[in-house]
Amino acid sequence: MPLQPARLDFTSDGTPFSTACGDAGHPARGGPAQSRHVFIAGNDLPARWRGRDRFVILETGFGFGLDFLATWQAWRDDPQACRRLHFVSLEPHPFTADDLARAHAAWPELTDLAGELRGAWPPLIPGIHRLHLAGGRLTLTLVLGDVVNGLRGLDAAVDAFFVDGFPAAIDQESSASEFCRALARLAAPGATLAARSVAGHLGEALADVEFDLAERPGFAGHGRFLSGRFRSRRPSRHVPPADRRALVIGAGIAGSTTAHRLAAAGWQVTVLDAHAAPGEGASGNLAGVLRPLPSADDNRLSRLTRAGYLATRALLQTLPDARWSPCGVLHLGREPGHEAQQRKAVAALGWPETVLRYVTAAEAGALLGRPLSTGGWLFPGGGWVQPASLCRAALASSERIALRMNTPVACLQRAGDGWQALAADGTVVAEAPVAIIAGGAAATRFGQLCWLPQRAARGQVSHLPPASALSLPMVVCKYGYAAPVVDGWQLIGATLQAGDDDAGMRLADHRDNLARLEMMLPGSTAAIDPATLGGRVGFRPMSPDRLPIVGPVPDIAAVATTSRLHSLPRLPGLWCVQGFGARGIVWSALMADLLVARLEGNPLPLENDLAAAVDPGRFLIKGSRGPASTDLAENGA
């Protein structure tokens, strides 16, 4: 369901507020001082985060972001603050960035922090949005959409709760009970809580889920608020690692972005790759397409590609040496029926037009300067990315990354509490407590992943020389894709053949790529001789369900029949980032963030069902579709 943004109003004295859903969480008076009194002091902060490696706060109503900004300010100004702060906030009716700017003008003390927040503000699309702020030490995880459903989808260990409003979610006894059970599920041992209101069934429901509560005087002597502590001492499932050293096998886009995110989290990372330079395998194409893949029912692929698209765009904006262009992507309907489905998806999703809009055949033709038979999706912020440049930029971003090229790894072996990477002669190449396999199509040669139903799929792209290049202002997709000219060459493609290990260039595949281009842009290939074309062949790691394969590697020798992911035995310290297929650019940043969040025990950047959907253990679950469900139909991304 599309989000309904909050409406900004002002009181007679110029104080901003919102009446969205009757939400008292958008304060009409008090501002940051009220946030400090109720939520920061009410959770005994900053004392409780001092000396900690990580501290996690969850808020149930972001509003103008005042609670977040006041907390950020207190954390920034505390010399003994925790190393990293995670702030998770749910909001059913977010403000636009423009309305936030108007509202924030009322609190000049927060100007610098508010400006950084708005600079990272996401498009208003349902789901989880990850914002890395304060040089990466502060992570804001925004959950946009229904609050109770959002809580159900979260995986986090919360140290402090800011319960801010949402009477619609807690004004009935049953609703309050469900809401509070969701909070308790996320509570870390010794978690505290502050709630702006003492009204309704909230206090009773919190007591029922093991919160010890007390009423405290409200801000400026007005009313009362609730303060509490979680008395359950159940063991934490989200313990940060004591030794942050990892080796990553593969310097393609999966391994490079994973190393980048690990280094940003404070890890020492050794990256090993058999090639002479980063991104020479499947990530070596001249350019690749960056755009999501929507659907009217917003299925898992749609949600994952949307989240991945936004995460990759955010990462690219922090890596100035990565080559990319947000020139836009036009994805044309294959025929009128498909175009109608595209139009239906745009209407059903209701995404902002800065992310996705439908264009008619006439509008699409005007964008390209040529007549077209169908319209389709326009992604104004999409474009092309040069994968190898992203790999190089990500790996060069931190002194914590040690890059070792021309270093093939023959196998991995467990050694004590860690892993060793061995050369073909048995020499130990590198070792660390954590090993991450990001070897692309070749990863299944490692014994620990030989069972994985990932297949290598051969793909050939064609390069049109300058004399034959089309004048395209943006990337165009239909049966294949064509990018604007990059470094004097125009990339078109791509073929896709599973189980084909021929690494040589084939004239037949050039003909196939030209045929796709002709169906997409009639009359564009008449003067092009396929025998004169250059190109490139790569091998994509394809998963049976077209989704990435990211997470801890199961111990296949110890696996018994089970229907639950959490019951699968895992190999301690061994992880994989695999199965990107033709969507390495779209998946890479998000999957790196997911892997590091799981390693660190941080709040996840994806809902539980999506994290489970990419877990490598899914192929071992009783009743899973497995390899028989392979679908290689999508080759244009």
XYZ file of C-alpha atoms in Angstrom:
637
model
C 0.000 0.000 0.000
C 1.412 3.446 -0.898
C 2.550 5.668 1.955
C 0.467 8.689 2.887
C 2.912 11.467 3.856
C 2.194 13.488 6.972
C 0.759 16.975 6.562
C 2.782 19.788 8.063
C 0.896 22.384 10.106
C 1.925 25.211 12.380
C 0.461 26.480 15.636
C -0.364 30.162 16.084
C 3.116 30.794 17.516
C 4.845 29.157 14.540
C 5.617 25.799 16.140
C 5.395 22.960 13.593
C 3.163 19.972 14.260
C 1.183 17.295 12.466
C -2.291 15.962 13.047
C -1.598 12.740 11.111
C -3.668 9.975 12.678
C -4.064 12.101 15.785
C -0.440 11.345 16.574
C 0.807 13.106 19.670
C 4.295 11.979 18.724
C 4.745 15.080 16.562
C 5.059 17.527 19.473
C 3.400 20.903 19.353
C 5.553 22.285 22.164
C 8.745 21.505 23.993
C 10.724 20.342 20.981
C 14.225 18.973 21.671
C 14.013 19.792 25.393
C 10.975 17.532 25.708
C 12.829 14.749 23.890
C 15.750 15.084 26.290
C 13.494 15.002 29.352
C 11.226 12.114 28.374
C 13.257 9.809 26.146
C 16.928 10.489 26.823
C 16.704 10.990 30.596
C 13.798 8.544 30.806
C 16.139 5.813 29.512
C 19.028 6.899 31.780
C 21.062 8.157 28.865
C 23.812 8.992 28.203
C 25.060 6.944 31.191
C 23.834 3.602 29.767
C 25.664 3.855 26.442
C 29.016 4.899 27.934
C 31.836 2.450 27.403
C 29.725 0.258 25.146
C 30.814 -1.013 21.744
C 27.288 -0.605 20.382
C 23.974 0.768 21.633
C 20.601 0.264 19.935
C 17.570 2.530 20.331
C 14.133 1.856 18.860
C 11.531 4.601 18.451
C 7.905 4.045 17.464
C 7.303 7.401 15.783
C 9.923 9.371 13.848
C 7.823 12.477 13.141
C 10.093 15.477 12.586
C 13.057 13.457 13.834
C 13.385 15.547 16.994
C 13.929 12.575 19.298
C 16.529 11.237 16.884
C 18.280 14.587 16.437
C 18.349 15.290 20.179
C 19.792 11.807 20.784
C 22.377 12.267 18.026
C 23.404 15.599 19.578
C 23.767 14.061 23.056
C 25.768 11.130 21.674
C 28.014 13.367 19.558
C 28.774 15.613 22.524
C 29.547 12.760 24.932
C 33.288 11.930 24.964
C 32.523 8.535 26.554
C 29.777 7.576 24.105
C 29.530 4.089 22.614
C 31.630 3.355 19.535
C 28.538 2.987 17.329
C 24.947 4.035 17.781
C 22.035 2.362 15.993
C 18.724 4.208 15.969
C 15.727 2.325 14.562
C 12.560 4.357 14.007
C 9.147 3.415 12.648
C 6.898 5.904 10.885
C 3.611 5.250 9.051
C 3.265 8.811 7.744
C 6.704 10.329 7.045
C 7.257 13.926 6.056
C 8.798 14.919 2.769
C 12.318 16.347 2.893
C 10.931 19.804 2.036
C 8.481 19.713 4.932
C 11.229 18.522 7.257
C 13.324 21.521 6.230
C 10.463 23.897 7.031
C 9.856 22.225 10.382
C 13.529 22.032 11.380
C 13.883 25.791 10.939
C 12.084 26.124 14.274
C 15.031 24.507 16.109
C 18.259 26.243 15.025
C 20.299 24.399 17.672
C 19.938 21.282 15.514
C 20.684 22.899 12.149
C 23.879 21.015 11.279
C 22.563 17.590 12.247
C 19.177 18.207 10.636
C 20.873 19.193 7.393
C 22.880 15.963 7.293
C 19.717 13.968 8.008
C 17.779 15.613 5.187
C 20.698 15.121 2.818
C 20.311 11.353 3.290
C 16.494 11.354 3.468
C 15.066 8.494 1.376
C 12.191 8.591 -1.099
C 8.903 7.874 0.666
C 8.514 4.196 -0.203
C 7.351 1.489 2.247
C 10.013 -0.718 3.790
C 13.318 -0.406 5.600
C 15.709 2.379 4.653
C 19.271 2.487 5.980
C 20.989 5.863 6.489
C 24.691 5.929 7.455
C 25.469 9.217 9.210
C 28.241 10.814 11.274
C 30.968 9.248 9.155
C 29.320 5.834 9.440
C 29.370 5.658 13.244
C 25.642 6.399 13.473
C 23.136 4.254 11.596
C 19.512 5.310 11.255
C 17.222 2.465 10.198
C 13.914 3.961 9.068
C 10.940 1.606 8.823
C 8.254 3.328 6.756
C 4.761 1.847 6.916
C 2.457 0.254 9.463
C 4.076 0.250 12.918
C 2.950 -3.139 14.229
C 3.809 -4.883 10.957
C 7.122 -3.048 10.945
C 7.923 -4.297 14.442
C 7.101 -7.856 13.404
C 9.548 -7.627 10.520
C 12.500 -6.333 12.538
C 15.495 -8.297 13.779
C 17.342 -6.310 16.436
C 18.476 -6.343 20.068
C 17.155 -3.073 21.472
C 18.761 -1.434 24.512
C 16.330 1.484 24.851
C 12.792 2.087 23.596
C 11.257 5.474 22.800
C 7.504 4.751 22.717
C 6.197 7.858 21.030
C 2.489 8.083 20.310
C 0.554 5.949 17.846
C -2.650 5.727 19.889
C -4.303 3.995 16.937
C -1.971 1.047 17.493
C -2.460 0.768 21.266
C -5.897 2.176 22.126
C -7.514 -1.243 22.504
C -6.422 -3.947 24.897
C -5.754 -6.521 22.157
C -3.836 -4.010 20.042
C -1.773 -2.875 23.026
C -0.932 -6.474 23.882
C 0.253 -7.240 20.336
C 2.239 -4.000 20.187
C 4.007 -4.694 23.496
C 4.746 -8.333 22.703
C 6.506 -7.073 19.583
C 8.600 -4.698 21.708
C 9.481 -7.442 24.201
C 10.617 -9.771 21.396
C 13.205 -7.163 20.404
C 14.355 -6.246 23.923
C 17.968 -6.916 24.879
C 18.733 -7.983 28.461
C 18.267 -4.987 30.750
C 16.544 -2.871 28.091
C 14.845 0.308 29.277
C 11.768 2.090 28.000
C 10.188 5.524 28.120
C 6.668 6.247 26.852
C 5.356 9.764 26.371
C 1.857 8.810 27.544
C 0.496 6.895 30.552
C -3.015 6.679 29.101
C -4.936 3.646 27.849
C -3.890 0.019 28.022
C -0.216 0.580 27.330
C 1.098 0.318 30.903
C -0.822 -2.875 31.661
C 0.295 -4.491 28.406
C 3.941 -3.559 29.041
C 3.782 -5.057 32.531
C 2.410 -8.277 31.056
C 5.551 -8.660 28.893
C 8.015 -8.216 31.771
C 8.584 -4.468 31.898
C 8.803 -3.023 35.423
C 7.249 0.451 35.187
C 7.081 3.719 37.074
C 5.413 7.058 36.344
C 7.660 10.108 36.243
C 6.877 13.853 36.032
C 6.389 15.067 32.472
C 8.259 17.835 30.700
C 8.020 21.267 32.364
C 5.699 19.828 35.002
C 2.986 18.872 32.496
C 1.466 15.424 32.985
C 3.330 12.178 33.527
C 5.274 9.710 31.412
C 6.171 6.033 31.799
C 9.663 4.753 32.437
C 10.509 1.071 32.689
C 13.072 -1.710 32.535
C 12.857 -5.162 30.952
C 13.333 -7.689 33.743
C 13.857 -10.800 31.609
C 17.467 -11.988 31.623
C 17.270 -14.238 28.572
C 20.609 -14.549 26.753
C 21.248 -12.112 23.932
C 21.272 -13.565 20.399
C 23.091 -10.508 19.046
C 26.545 -10.460 20.670
C 29.150 -8.303 18.851
C 32.334 -10.158 17.804
C 35.421 -9.787 19.953
C 37.887 -10.195 17.063
C 37.108 -8.148 13.968
C 39.355 -9.770 11.346
C 38.048 -11.294 8.145
C 39.298 -12.651 4.872
C 37.179 -12.159 1.759
C 37.682 -14.449 -1.239
C 36.863 -12.498 -4.378
C 37.443 -8.885 -5.441
C 34.410 -8.648 -7.691
C 31.482 -6.451 -6.849
C 30.205 -8.797 -4.103
C 33.551 -9.122 -2.336
C 34.582 -5.483 -2.809
C 31.408 -3.996 -1.352
C 31.484 -6.520 1.502
C 35.072 -5.567 2.333
C 34.115 -1.896 2.181
C 31.248 -2.330 4.634
C 33.342 -4.501 6.962
C 36.089 -1.885 7.043
C 33.553 0.848 7.751
C 32.398 -1.215 10.742
C 35.943 -1.378 12.105
C 37.123 -4.723 10.716
C 40.574 -5.548 9.380
C 39.942 -7.213 6.024
C 42.183 -9.209 3.700
C 40.806 -9.582 0.162
C 42.165 -12.403 -1.990
C 41.600 -12.705 -5.753
C 43.189 -14.712 -8.557
C 42.981 -11.884 -11.100
C 45.441 -9.045 -11.648
C 42.978 -6.292 -10.741
C 39.609 -5.956 -8.964
C 36.467 -6.603 -10.968
C 38.028 -8.664 -13.771
C 35.554 -11.548 -13.554
C 31.796 -11.160 -13.994
C 32.176 -7.576 -12.721
C 34.393 -6.585 -15.643
C 31.777 -5.306 -18.091
C 32.106 -1.785 -19.406
C 28.808 -0.833 -17.726
C 25.796 -2.377 -16.051
C 22.238 -1.235 -15.373
C 21.052 0.185 -12.042
C 17.288 0.114 -11.539
C 14.724 -1.818 -9.452
C 12.251 -4.369 -10.796
C 8.738 -3.383 -9.606
C 5.639 -5.583 -9.515
C 2.002 -4.784 -8.814
C 1.941 -7.211 -5.865
C 5.276 -5.893 -4.535
C 6.682 -9.405 -4.278
C 10.002 -10.351 -2.725
C 12.005 -9.679 -5.877
C 10.371 -6.268 -6.167
C 11.089 -5.412 -2.522
C 14.671 -6.636 -2.681
C 15.557 -4.870 -5.923
C 13.968 -1.654 -4.630
C 15.957 -1.780 -1.390
C 19.088 -2.766 -3.300
C 18.675 0.009 -5.850
C 18.381 2.641 -3.119
C 21.329 1.188 -1.166
C 23.577 1.154 -4.238
C 22.693 4.743 -5.102
C 23.534 5.778 -1.538
C 26.871 3.935 -1.667
C 27.845 5.427 -5.033
C 27.353 8.929 -3.675
C 30.048 8.225 -1.039
C 32.629 6.875 -3.536
C 33.672 9.728 -5.843
C 36.029 7.496 -7.849
C 33.275 5.069 -8.832
C 32.111 5.779 -12.380
C 28.370 5.949 -12.864
C 25.686 8.123 -14.380
C 22.144 8.655 -13.042
C 21.043 9.334 -16.605
C 17.754 7.455 -16.161
C 16.533 4.048 -17.294
C 13.619 3.514 -19.686
C 12.203 -0.016 -19.448
C 9.814 -0.446 -22.366
C 6.898 -2.870 -22.416
C 7.516 -5.874 -24.640
C 4.017 -5.618 -26.108
C 0.755 -3.829 -25.152
C -0.229 -6.467 -22.577
C 3.099 -6.181 -20.781
C 2.906 -2.390 -20.950
C -0.529 -2.573 -19.281
C 1.004 -4.629 -16.466
C 3.706 -2.009 -16.037
C 1.105 0.755 -15.831
C -0.857 -1.273 -13.257
C 2.261 -1.748 -11.124
C 3.009 1.987 -11.091
C -0.551 2.767 -9.957
C -0.565 0.037 -7.289
C 2.804 0.921 -5.783
C 2.389 4.693 -5.674
C 6.132 5.358 -5.514
C 7.310 8.964 -5.869
C 7.792 9.994 -9.500
C 11.450 10.691 -8.755
C 11.843 6.905 -8.452
C 9.313 5.482 -10.922
C 6.681 6.715 -13.326
C 4.821 5.315 -16.291
C 5.358 6.962 -19.679
C 3.284 6.421 -22.810
C 4.771 5.367 -26.136
C 4.645 8.981 -27.290
C 6.391 10.212 -24.123
C 9.011 7.470 -24.360
C 9.588 8.302 -28.034
C 10.069 11.958 -27.178
C 12.675 11.015 -24.544
C 14.670 9.013 -27.101
C 13.924 11.129 -30.165
C 12.504 8.211 -32.175
C 9.065 6.620 -32.625
C 8.255 3.692 -30.321
C 5.389 1.210 -30.244
C 5.108 0.901 -26.449
C 5.698 2.958 -23.357
C 6.727 1.578 -19.989
C 8.625 2.322 -16.805
C 10.861 5.340 -16.415
C 13.331 5.302 -13.526
C 14.607 8.905 -13.456
C 17.330 8.155 -10.884
C 18.509 4.920 -12.482
C 21.394 4.704 -14.899
C 24.611 2.870 -15.662
C 27.494 1.915 -13.378
C 30.953 0.721 -14.326
C 31.321 -2.289 -11.988
C 35.119 -2.523 -11.950
C 35.420 1.141 -10.972
C 33.014 0.515 -8.087
C 35.163 -2.432 -6.996
C 38.339 -0.334 -7.068
C 36.748 2.597 -5.258
C 35.247 0.398 -2.546
C 38.539 -1.412 -1.915
C 40.554 1.827 -1.856
C 38.196 3.493 0.624
C 39.906 2.289 3.799
C 43.378 1.501 5.091
C 41.761 -1.414 6.926
C 41.528 -3.322 3.626
C 44.585 -5.323 2.506
C 44.174 -6.257 -1.157
C 46.119 -9.241 -2.514
C 45.631 -9.788 -6.246
C 47.139 -12.647 -8.278
C 46.409 -14.823 -5.241
C 44.248 -17.813 -6.133
C 42.724 -19.780 -3.260
C 42.464 -23.530 -3.824
C 40.519 -24.405 -0.677
C 39.467 -23.325 2.794
C 40.094 -25.243 5.981
C 39.056 -24.810 9.578
C 42.001 -24.091 11.898
C 41.338 -23.634 15.597
C 38.750 -20.891 15.970
C 39.254 -19.521 12.475
C 39.734 -20.261 8.788
C 42.765 -20.639 6.561
C 42.868 -19.967 2.829
C 45.238 -22.398 1.122
C 47.080 -22.194 -2.202
C 47.187 -25.180 -4.555
C 50.437 -26.387 -2.950
C 48.900 -26.316 0.533
C 50.564 -23.070 1.599
C 48.508 -20.930 3.964
C 47.768 -17.743 2.045
C 45.814 -15.957 4.790
C 43.842 -16.715 7.929
C 41.237 -15.000 10.084
C 38.410 -15.853 12.495
C 35.884 -15.085 9.749
C 35.991 -16.105 6.096
C 33.589 -14.866 3.426
C 33.263 -16.584 0.074
C 32.406 -14.064 -2.640
C 33.872 -16.003 -5.524
C 31.025 -15.620 -7.991
C 30.417 -18.483 -10.396
C 33.505 -20.378 -9.172
C 32.462 -20.486 -5.498
C 31.003 -23.974 -5.629
C 34.472 -25.437 -6.167
C 35.053 -24.895 -2.442
C 34.092 -28.015 -0.531
C 31.978 -26.043 1.921
C 29.746 -24.810 -0.942
C 29.856 -27.763 -3.331
C 26.229 -28.595 -2.464
C 24.960 -25.099 -3.327
C 22.482 -25.122 -6.261
C 24.148 -22.140 -7.903
C 24.841 -22.428 -11.635
C 27.217 -20.521 -13.851
C 25.492 -18.819 -16.771
C 27.494 -17.574 -19.729
C 26.729 -14.049 -20.870
C 28.098 -12.130 -23.842
C 27.774 -8.389 -24.338
C 28.548 -6.586 -27.580
C 30.378 -3.278 -28.016
C 29.227 -0.976 -30.796
C 32.102 1.137 -32.179
C 31.754 4.943 -32.293
C 30.654 4.925 -35.923
C 27.722 2.603 -35.160
C 26.749 3.970 -31.732
C 23.227 5.258 -31.168
C 22.553 8.607 -29.580
C 20.852 7.506 -26.361
C 20.363 9.945 -23.469
C 19.589 7.103 -21.043
C 19.714 3.339 -20.634
C 16.977 1.514 -22.556
C 15.696 -1.973 -21.676
C 13.198 -4.263 -23.343
C 14.297 -7.710 -24.530
C 17.837 -6.703 -23.697
C 19.455 -3.374 -22.925
C 21.500 -0.613 -24.503
C 23.517 1.944 -22.581
C 24.698 5.408 -23.618
C 28.241 5.621 -24.959
C 30.885 4.954 -22.292
C 34.557 5.539 -23.146
C 33.690 5.699 -26.842
C 31.826 2.375 -26.935
C 28.170 1.484 -26.630
C 27.266 -1.612 -24.652
C 24.343 -3.790 -25.756
C 23.291 -7.198 -24.516
C 23.097 -9.645 -23.221
C 22.956 -13.329 -23.983
C 22.445 -15.860 -21.219
C 23.206 -19.586 -21.480
C 23.250 -21.819 -18.412
C 25.745 -24.657 -18.334
C 27.830 -23.209 -21.179
C 31.524 -22.846 -20.275
C 32.783 -21.482 -23.603
C 34.810 -18.357 -22.787
C 35.358 -17.372 -26.427
C 33.519 -14.588 -28.234
C 30.812 -15.907 -30.576
C 29.473 -14.302 -33.735
C 26.080 -15.915 -33.134
C 25.777 -14.108 -29.807
C 26.611 -10.760 -31.415
C 23.770 -11.463 -33.843
C 21.442 -12.260 -30.927
C 22.337 -8.995 -29.196
C 21.736 -7.013 -32.381
C 18.374 -8.747 -32.836
C 17.377 -7.680 -29.310
C 18.433 -4.128 -30.069
C 16.426 -4.107 -33.302
C 13.273 -5.302 -31.506
C 13.810 -2.587 -28.922
C 14.709 0.252 -31.300
C 13.543 -0.637 -34.840
C 15.819 0.490 -37.645
C 18.870 0.902 -35.425
C 20.986 -2.035 -36.617
C 20.698 -2.114 -40.409
C 24.210 -0.774 -41.016
C 25.971 -2.812 -38.306
C 28.007 -5.860 -39.307
C 28.092 -8.281 -36.345
C 31.456 -9.626 -37.541
C 33.082 -6.255 -36.754
C 31.902 -6.089 -33.136
C 33.953 -6.499 -30.007
C 32.542 -7.479 -26.662
C 33.102 -9.458 -23.524
C 32.141 -12.872 -22.104
C 31.476 -13.381 -18.398
C 29.993 -16.081 -16.183
C 27.220 -15.060 -13.812
C 26.467 -16.952 -10.583
C 22.749 -17.733 -10.881
C 20.581 -19.003 -8.032
C 17.522 -21.222 -8.653
C 15.069 -18.573 -7.394
C 16.881 -15.534 -8.906
C 17.604 -14.182 -5.395
C 21.030 -13.587 -3.806
C 22.622 -16.198 -1.537
C 23.922 -14.351 1.517
C 24.512 -15.491 5.091
C 26.245 -18.078 7.284
C 27.163 -21.281 5.437
C 25.324 -24.396 6.665
C 27.300 -27.395 7.890
C 26.082 -29.794 5.224
C 27.584 -32.810 7.005
C 25.448 -32.145 10.091
C 22.209 -31.160 8.372
C 19.149 -33.267 9.156
C 15.648 -32.860 7.757
C 14.203 -29.607 9.078
C 11.628 -27.050 8.130
C 13.188 -24.151 10.049
C 16.132 -22.004 9.045
C 17.196 -21.276 12.607
C 17.546 -25.032 13.260
C 20.186 -25.515 10.584
C 23.716 -26.145 11.893
C 26.214 -23.635 10.517
C 29.968 -23.689 9.984
C 31.315 -21.245 12.618
C 32.752 -18.114 11.059
C 32.105 -19.075 7.423
C 29.829 -16.852 5.323
C 29.006 -16.365 1.661
C 27.879 -13.537 -0.600
C 26.803 -15.293 -3.785
C 24.138 -15.728 -6.449
C 23.890 -12.164 -7.730
C 23.355 -13.318 -11.301
C 22.815 -10.362 -13.624
C 21.999 -8.021 -10.728
C 25.349 -7.572 -9.037
C 25.100 -3.787 -9.193
C 21.627 -3.770 -7.671
C 22.326 -6.351 -4.934
C 25.885 -5.537 -3.853
C 25.566 -2.662 -1.349
C 22.445 -4.040 0.341
C 23.793 -7.578 0.651
C 27.091 -6.291 2.074
C 25.137 -4.329 4.675
C 23.026 -7.390 5.495
C 26.037 -9.656 5.934
C 27.889 -7.208 8.181
C 24.752 -6.572 10.262
C 24.394 -10.312 10.849
C 28.081 -10.681 11.696
C 27.948 -7.781 14.144
C 24.540 -8.602 15.632
C 23.228 -5.198 14.516
C 19.664 -4.391 13.447
C 19.134 -5.861 10.000
C 18.608 -3.620 6.936
C 15.890 -5.970 5.674
C 12.681 -7.444 7.026
C 12.928 -10.944 8.504
C 11.181 -12.600 5.571
C 13.590 -11.025 3.066
C 16.655 -11.943 5.134
C 15.360 -15.528 5.213
C 14.652 -15.424 1.465
C 18.372 -14.869 0.697
C 19.804 -17.180 3.386
C 21.912 -19.991 1.851
C 20.185 -22.457 4.151
C 16.892 -22.007 2.316
C 17.887 -24.668 -0.187
C 18.198 -27.257 2.597
C 14.790 -26.651 4.150
C 12.244 -29.422 3.784
C 9.739 -28.465 1.093
C 11.938 -25.828 -0.595
C 11.717 -25.664 -4.369
C 15.442 -26.223 -4.837
C 17.275 -26.359 -8.153
C 14.242 -27.492 -10.126
C 12.781 -23.992 -9.883
C 15.585 -22.323 -11.856
C 14.377 -19.348 -13.884
C 16.849 -17.584 -16.170
C 14.310 -15.481 -18.002
C 15.466 -12.097 -16.675
C 18.675 -11.111 -18.435
C 18.352 -7.389 -18.879
C 19.494 -6.233 -15.446
